[in-house]
Amino acid sequence: MPPKAYKTVEAFLADLPAETLAVVRELRALIRAAHPGLVEGIKWNAPSFALDGTDLVTLGLQRDGTTRLVLHRGAKAKDNSGFRFDDPDGLADWPAPDRGVVVIKNSTEMDAKAEPLVAMVRRWVGA
């Protein structure tokens, strides 16, 4: 059976188990707190936040049910020469210079990472 295609954030949230829903709600709130100008919608079948039409932060679920926050610079690959982003807290794995992935296993880990994540998202949107 193919995965369900979500048209709204509310439909995505409605399918989440309680623990995952709590983490996703907190991530959404911290992203909005980091930059109130971000616009939330569905992209890549998950909540995504854009500024001036460019998606910069996308949430998703991993196969094991954990939640991931992906920092990126839009849908299309960009020239990374000269692009640099510091992650002093070591929150993300960086498969590319302009793509960071933070994995949140549960609400306890979410609470521990909340403050540095707000700062990271704020810096990311400004990068």
CSV table of C-alpha atoms in Angstrom, one decimal:
chain,number,residue,atom,x,y,z
A,1,MET,CA,0.0,0.0,0.0
A,2,PRO,CA,1.5,3.4,-0.9
A,3,PRO,CA,2.0,5.9,1.9
A,4,LYS,CA,-0.8,8.3,2.6
A,5,ALA,CA,-0.5,11.7,0.8
A,6,TYR,CA,-1.2,14.6,3.2
A,7,LYS,CA,-2.7,17.8,1.9
A,8,THR,CA,-2.8,19.7,5.2
A,9,VAL,CA,-0.7,19.8,8.4
A,10,GLU,CA,-3.8,18.9,10.4
A,11,ALA,CA,-4.2,15.7,8.4
A,12,PHE,CA,-0.5,14.8,9.0
A,13,LEU,CA,-0.9,15.4,12.7
A,14,ALA,CA,-4.1,13.4,12.9
A,15,ASP,CA,-2.2,10.2,12.0
A,16,LEU,CA,0.5,10.6,14.6
A,17,PRO,CA,0.7,8.5,17.7
A,18,ALA,CA,0.5,10.5,21.0
A,19,GLU,CA,4.3,10.6,21.8
A,20,THR,CA,5.2,11.5,18.3
A,21,LEU,CA,2.5,14.1,18.1
A,22,ALA,CA,3.8,15.8,21.3
A,23,VAL,CA,7.3,16.1,19.8
A,24,VAL,CA,6.0,17.4,16.5
A,25,ARG,CA,3.8,20.0,18.2
A,26,GLU,CA,6.7,21.2,20.2
A,27,LEU,CA,9.0,21.4,17.2
A,28,ARG,CA,6.4,23.3,15.2
A,29,ALA,CA,6.1,25.8,18.1
A,30,LEU,CA,9.8,26.3,18.5
A,31,ILE,CA,10.2,26.8,14.7
A,32,ARG,CA,7.5,29.5,14.8
A,33,ALA,CA,9.2,31.1,17.9
A,34,ALA,CA,12.6,31.1,16.1
A,35,HIS,CA,11.2,33.0,13.1
A,36,PRO,CA,7.5,34.2,13.1
A,37,GLY,CA,7.8,35.0,9.4
A,38,LEU,CA,8.0,31.4,8.4
A,39,VAL,CA,5.0,30.0,6.6
A,40,GLU,CA,4.0,26.4,7.4
A,41,GLY,CA,2.5,24.0,4.8
A,42,ILE,CA,2.9,20.5,3.5
A,43,LYS,CA,5.9,19.7,1.4
A,44,TRP,CA,7.4,16.3,0.8
A,45,ASN,CA,4.4,14.9,2.6
A,46,ALA,CA,5.3,16.5,5.9
A,47,PRO,CA,5.1,19.9,7.6
A,48,SER,CA,7.6,22.3,6.1
A,49,PHE,CA,8.4,26.0,6.8
A,50,ALA,CA,9.2,28.5,4.1
A,51,LEU,CA,10.4,32.1,4.0
A,52,ASP,CA,9.6,34.0,0.8
A,53,GLY,CA,8.6,30.8,-0.9
A,54,THR,CA,11.8,28.9,-0.1
A,55,ASP,CA,11.4,25.9,2.2
A,56,LEU,CA,14.1,26.0,4.9
A,57,VAL,CA,12.9,23.6,7.7
A,58,THR,CA,11.0,20.4,7.2
A,59,LEU,CA,9.8,17.9,9.8
A,60,GLY,CA,9.5,14.2,9.1
A,61,LEU,CA,9.3,10.8,10.6
A,62,GLN,CA,11.9,8.1,10.5
A,63,ARG,CA,11.1,4.5,10.0
A,64,ASP,CA,11.6,3.8,13.7
A,65,GLY,CA,9.0,6.4,14.6
A,66,THR,CA,11.4,9.1,15.7
A,67,THR,CA,11.0,12.7,14.5
A,68,ARG,CA,13.5,14.5,12.4
A,69,LEU,CA,14.0,18.2,11.7
A,70,VAL,CA,15.7,18.9,8.4
A,71,LEU,CA,17.5,22.2,7.7
A,72,HIS,CA,17.9,22.8,4.0
A,73,ARG,CA,18.0,25.6,1.5
A,74,GLY,CA,15.0,24.7,-0.7
A,75,ALA,CA,13.9,22.0,-3.0
A,76,LYS,CA,16.7,22.3,-5.5
A,77,ALA,CA,20.4,21.8,-4.9
A,78,LYS,CA,22.4,25.0,-4.6
A,79,ASP,CA,26.1,25.7,-5.0
A,80,ASN,CA,27.7,25.0,-1.6
A,81,SER,CA,31.0,26.7,-2.3
A,82,GLY,CA,31.4,29.3,0.4
A,83,PHE,CA,28.4,28.3,2.3
A,84,ARG,CA,29.1,27.6,6.0
A,85,PHE,CA,26.9,27.0,9.0
A,86,ASP,CA,28.2,26.5,12.5
A,87,ASP,CA,26.5,23.9,14.7
A,88,PRO,CA,28.3,24.6,18.0
A,89,ASP,CA,26.0,22.3,20.0
A,90,GLY,CA,26.5,19.4,17.6
A,91,LEU,CA,22.7,18.9,17.3
A,92,ALA,CA,22.6,17.8,13.6
A,93,ASP,CA,24.2,15.3,11.3
A,94,TRP,CA,25.4,17.1,8.2
A,95,PRO,CA,25.1,14.9,5.0
A,96,ALA,CA,25.9,18.1,3.0
A,97,PRO,CA,27.1,21.6,4.1
A,98,ASP,CA,23.6,22.9,3.5
A,99,ARG,CA,21.6,20.0,4.9
A,100,GLY,CA,21.4,19.3,8.6
A,101,VAL,CA,19.3,16.6,10.2
A,102,VAL,CA,18.3,16.6,13.9
A,103,VAL,CA,16.7,13.5,15.2
A,104,ILE,CA,14.4,13.7,18.3
A,105,LYS,CA,13.6,10.3,19.9
A,106,ASN,CA,11.0,11.4,22.5
A,107,SER,CA,9.6,14.3,24.5
A,108,THR,CA,12.5,14.1,27.1
A,109,GLU,CA,15.1,14.6,24.4
A,110,MET,CA,12.9,17.3,22.8
A,111,ASP,CA,12.9,19.2,26.1
A,112,ALA,CA,16.6,18.9,26.4
A,113,LYS,CA,17.2,20.2,22.9
A,114,ALA,CA,14.5,22.9,22.7
A,115,GLU,CA,16.5,26.0,23.6
A,116,PRO,CA,19.5,25.2,21.3
A,117,LEU,CA,17.2,24.2,18.5
A,118,VAL,CA,15.4,27.6,18.6
A,119,ALA,CA,18.8,29.3,18.3
A,120,MET,CA,19.8,27.0,15.6
A,121,VAL,CA,16.7,27.5,13.5
A,122,ARG,CA,16.9,31.3,14.0
A,123,ARG,CA,20.5,31.2,12.7
A,124,TRP,CA,19.6,28.9,9.9
A,125,VAL,CA,16.8,31.1,8.6
A,126,GLY,CA,19.2,34.1,8.7
A,127,ALA,CA,22.1,32.2,6.9
